[in-house]
Structures are given as structure tokens and as C-alpha cells.
Coordinates of C-alpha atoms in Angstrom, one line a residue:
M493 CA 16.4 -24.2 6.7
A494 CA 12.7 -24.6 5.8
K495 CA 10.8 -21.5 4.7
T496 CA 8.4 -20.2 7.4
Y497 CA 6.1 -18.4 4.9
D498 CA 4.2 -19.1 1.7
Y499 CA 4.7 -15.7 0.1
L500 CA 7.0 -12.7 0.4
F501 CA 5.5 -9.3 -0.5
K502 CA 7.5 -6.2 -0.8
L503 CA 5.5 -3.1 0.2
L504 CA 6.3 0.6 0.1
L505 CA 5.1 3.6 2.1
I506 CA 5.4 6.9 0.2
G507 CA 4.2 10.4 0.8
D508 CA 5.4 13.8 2.0
S509 CA 7.6 14.1 5.1
G510 CA 5.6 14.3 8.3
V511 CA 2.4 12.6 7.2
G512 CA 3.0 9.6 9.5
K513 CA 4.5 6.9 7.3
T514 CA 7.0 5.8 10.0
C515 CA 4.2 5.8 12.6
I516 CA 1.9 3.7 10.4
L517 CA 4.8 1.2 9.9
F518 CA 5.6 1.2 13.6
R519 CA 1.9 0.7 14.6
F520 CA 1.6 -2.3 12.2
S521 CA 5.0 -4.0 12.9
E522 CA 5.3 -3.3 16.7
D523 CA 1.7 -2.3 17.7
A524 CA 3.2 0.9 19.2
F525 CA 3.2 4.6 18.7
N526 CA 6.2 6.9 19.0
T527 CA 5.3 10.5 19.9
T528 CA 8.8 11.7 19.0
F529 CA 9.0 12.8 15.4
I530 CA 12.3 12.0 13.6
S531 CA 12.4 12.2 9.8
T532 CA 13.4 9.0 8.1
I533 CA 16.8 9.3 6.7
G534 CA 16.7 7.7 3.2
I535 CA 15.0 4.4 3.8
D536 CA 14.1 2.0 6.6
F537 CA 12.1 -1.3 6.7
K538 CA 10.3 -3.6 9.0
I539 CA 9.1 -7.2 8.6
R540 CA 5.9 -8.8 9.8
T541 CA 4.4 -12.2 8.9
I542 CA 0.6 -12.4 8.8
D543 CA -1.9 -15.3 8.3
L544 CA -4.1 -14.6 5.4
D545 CA -6.7 -17.1 4.0
G546 CA -4.7 -20.0 5.4
K547 CA -1.4 -18.8 4.0
K548 CA 1.6 -17.3 5.8
I549 CA 2.6 -14.0 4.1
K550 CA 5.9 -12.3 5.0
L551 CA 5.5 -8.6 4.5
Q552 CA 8.7 -6.6 3.9
I553 CA 7.6 -3.0 4.4
W554 CA 9.9 -0.2 3.3
D555 CA 9.4 3.3 4.8
T556 CA 10.8 6.0 2.4
A557 CA 11.9 9.5 3.2
G558 CA 9.5 12.2 2.0
Q559 CA 12.0 15.0 1.6
E560 CA 13.1 16.1 -1.8
R561 CA 16.8 15.5 -1.1
F562 CA 16.2 11.8 -0.6
R563 CA 14.0 11.3 -3.7
T564 CA 16.8 9.8 -5.8
I565 CA 17.7 7.3 -3.2
T566 CA 14.1 6.1 -2.7
T567 CA 13.2 5.7 -6.4
A568 CA 15.4 2.6 -6.6
Y569 CA 13.1 1.0 -4.0
Y570 CA 10.1 1.2 -6.3
R571 CA 11.5 -1.6 -8.4
G572 CA 10.2 -5.0 -7.2
A573 CA 7.5 -3.4 -5.0
M574 CA 4.3 -5.4 -5.2
G575 CA 2.2 -2.9 -3.2
I576 CA 2.4 0.8 -2.5
M577 CA 0.6 2.8 0.1
L578 CA 0.3 6.5 -0.7
V579 CA 0.0 8.5 2.6
Y580 CA -1.2 12.0 3.2
D581 CA -2.1 13.9 6.4
I582 CA -5.7 14.9 6.6
T583 CA -4.6 18.1 8.5
Q584 CA -2.2 19.1 5.7
E585 CA -3.8 20.2 2.4
K586 CA -0.4 20.3 0.7
S587 CA 0.3 16.6 1.5
F588 CA -3.0 15.7 -0.2
E589 CA -2.3 17.8 -3.3
N590 CA 1.2 16.2 -3.6
I591 CA -0.4 12.7 -3.9
K592 CA -0.7 13.3 -7.7
N593 CA 3.1 13.9 -7.8
W594 CA 3.7 10.6 -5.9
I595 CA 1.4 8.8 -8.3
R596 CA 3.6 10.1 -11.1
N597 CA 6.7 8.8 -9.4
I598 CA 5.0 5.4 -9.2
E599 CA 4.1 5.4 -12.9
E600 CA 7.7 6.3 -13.7
N601 CA 9.5 3.9 -11.4
A602 CA 7.3 1.0 -10.4
A603 CA 5.8 -2.0 -12.2
A604 CA 2.7 -1.2 -14.2
D605 CA 0.6 -3.6 -12.3
V606 CA 1.7 -2.7 -8.8
E607 CA -1.2 -2.6 -6.3
K608 CA -1.8 0.8 -4.8
M609 CA -3.8 2.1 -1.8
L610 CA -4.5 5.7 -0.6
L611 CA -4.3 6.4 3.1
G612 CA -5.5 9.6 4.8
N613 CA -3.6 9.5 8.0
K614 CA -4.1 11.2 11.4
C615 CA -7.9 10.9 11.2
E616 CA -8.1 11.2 15.0
L617 CA -7.4 15.0 14.5
N618 CA -10.8 15.7 13.1
E619 CA -11.0 19.2 14.6
K620 CA -7.8 20.1 12.5
R621 CA -9.0 18.4 9.3
Q622 CA -8.2 20.2 6.1
V623 CA -9.0 17.4 3.7
T624 CA -12.5 15.9 3.8
R625 CA -13.0 12.1 3.6
V626 CA -15.1 12.6 0.4
R627 CA -12.1 14.3 -1.4
G628 CA -10.0 11.3 -0.4
E629 CA -12.6 8.9 -1.8
Q630 CA -12.9 10.9 -5.0
L631 CA -9.1 10.9 -5.6
A632 CA -9.0 7.2 -5.0
V633 CA -11.9 6.6 -7.5
E634 CA -10.0 8.8 -10.0
Y635 CA -7.0 6.5 -9.9
G636 CA -9.0 3.3 -9.5
I637 CA -7.4 2.4 -6.1
K638 CA -8.7 1.7 -2.6
F639 CA -8.9 4.3 0.1
M640 CA -8.9 4.3 3.9
E641 CA -8.5 6.9 6.6
T642 CA -6.1 5.7 9.3
S643 CA -4.7 6.8 12.6
A644 CA -1.4 5.4 13.7
K645 CA -1.8 7.1 17.1
A646 CA -5.3 5.7 17.8
S647 CA -4.7 2.4 15.9
I648 CA -7.6 2.9 13.4
N649 CA -7.6 0.9 10.2
V650 CA -3.8 0.4 10.1
D651 CA -4.0 -3.4 10.2
D652 CA -7.0 -3.4 7.9
A653 CA -5.1 -1.4 5.3
F654 CA -2.1 -3.8 5.3
F655 CA -4.3 -6.9 5.3
T656 CA -6.4 -5.5 2.4
L657 CA -3.4 -4.6 0.3
A658 CA -1.8 -8.0 1.0
R659 CA -5.0 -9.8 0.0
D660 CA -5.2 -7.9 -3.3
I661 CA -1.6 -8.8 -4.1
K662 CA -2.2 -12.5 -3.2
C663 CA -5.3 -12.6 -5.3
K664 CA -3.5 -11.1 -8.3
M665 CA -0.5 -13.5 -7.9
E666 CA -2.7 -16.6 -7.6
K667 CA -4.7 -15.6 -10.7
R668 CA -1.4 -15.2 -12.6
M669 CA -0.2 -18.6 -11.4
E670 CA -3.4 -20.2 -12.4
A671 CA -3.2 -18.6 -15.9
N672 CA 0.4 -19.8 -16.3
N673 CA -0.3 -23.4 -15.0
P674 CA -3.7 -24.5 -16.3
P675 CA -5.0 -27.7 -14.7
K676 CA -3.8 -30.9 -16.4
G677 CA -6.1 -33.4 -18.1
G678 CA -8.9 -33.0 -20.6
H679 CA -8.7 -31.8 -24.1
Q680 CA -11.0 -28.8 -24.0
L681 CA -9.5 -25.7 -25.5
K682 CA -10.6 -22.4 -24.2
P683 CA -10.7 -19.4 -26.4
Q684 CA -8.0 -16.9 -25.8
V685 CA -9.7 -13.8 -24.5
E686 CA -7.8 -10.7 -23.4
P687 CA -8.4 -10.4 -19.7
R688 CA -10.1 -7.2 -18.7
K689 CA -8.9 -5.8 -15.4
A690 CA -11.8 -4.9 -13.1
P691 CA -11.4 -2.1 -10.6
S692 CA -9.8 -3.7 -7.5
W693 CA -12.7 -3.0 -5.2
L694 CA -15.0 -5.0 -7.5
S695 CA -12.9 -8.1 -7.4
K696 CA -14.5 -11.0 -5.5
C697 CA -11.1 -11.7 -3.9
N698 CA -11.4 -8.4 -2.1
L699 CA -14.7 -9.0 -0.5
F700 CA -14.4 -10.2 3.1

């Protein structure tokens, strides 16, 4: 059977329990919002294929449990992840503070070059806000990753977040493929220069 996609990207949603990871996944994959809160038991995943810059990209998105007792189960899913979304709840200060612990988990368990994005979810609850947008932006700058505030309930920036992360992964993958397969023909030798990784938001591939 012929492949119906050009790329397959494995993405991961991580963050404390109750920040809305499952709701973000459901909004993106089903364009729906479930008002009933049920904690994810261990791990769950959804698939959605998107069109990006003329390519079909199949996104396999894993939703991890935030509770401590499932932490050992979910660490195995960091392996092979190409993009990770770190989610906190803008109405829960503690979930924001714990992002640093989740970053540490990524550093310990995921590939060194995994693409990361910080999401401040539930931005429709502005009157209950405990974490300012500026603090979210500052934390993202500190770690050199992108940041968006999202609302799974009001469908704000959810698609944008996934498309942006997928575009960053695709850009990085294509650059790597070009480096491994230089164009044939010609005898010009290029000097070997150690590539310097620019912050992801400065990459031309990320401008749209």
C-alpha cells in the first residue's frame, strides 16, 4: 500500500496534570472540546495529517499523564520524539513553576536536538490568571524555545502551535538531509565549518 504522507513526526505533550494537554490534543485532532475532566491514565495518542509547504505530514501526537505515579511509564515515550510541547495552566502558578522540572526530564530522556515549544493554556480565563504572558515569554527566551498562549476551549492558537512546531521539525530535517546528500556535479570543495545553531525563532524557515 502506498504511503499517504511525506513525513511522520512524533510529538509529545507534557506538563502537570490538569493543565489541559488532553483538551489541546482533542481540539487539534477532532476540533472539539470536552468539558468533562478525566485524567489521562499513562499515555494516549492521536493522529492527524496536515499539509505543510506542499508536503503531507502525519503527526503522531502522544498525550502523557502528568501525575507523578505515571512518570516512569511516560519517560520511555521521550525516545524518538521529534517535538515536545510543554504545557502549563495560566491560572495555576505551580504548573508554571514545574516547567523547569519538565525541561529537566526532556534533557534526561529526549534527543538533544528535539524541538520544544512552551504553551500557556487556558488563556480564555484571563480574570483567573496567575501567570502573566510576559513571564511565559521570558521563560521561553531563557530556554531558547518558542512560546504561545493557547485555549483549547476557545480554540485559540492550538492549530498555530502544532503547525509551527511541525514546520520547525521539517525545516531541521530537510537541512540535515541536504547536509548528508550534497548536490551532485561540480568539483568545488566547500570548507567544513561547524554549523552554529541559531535560535529557532530567528530561522528563516520559521517565518510565515
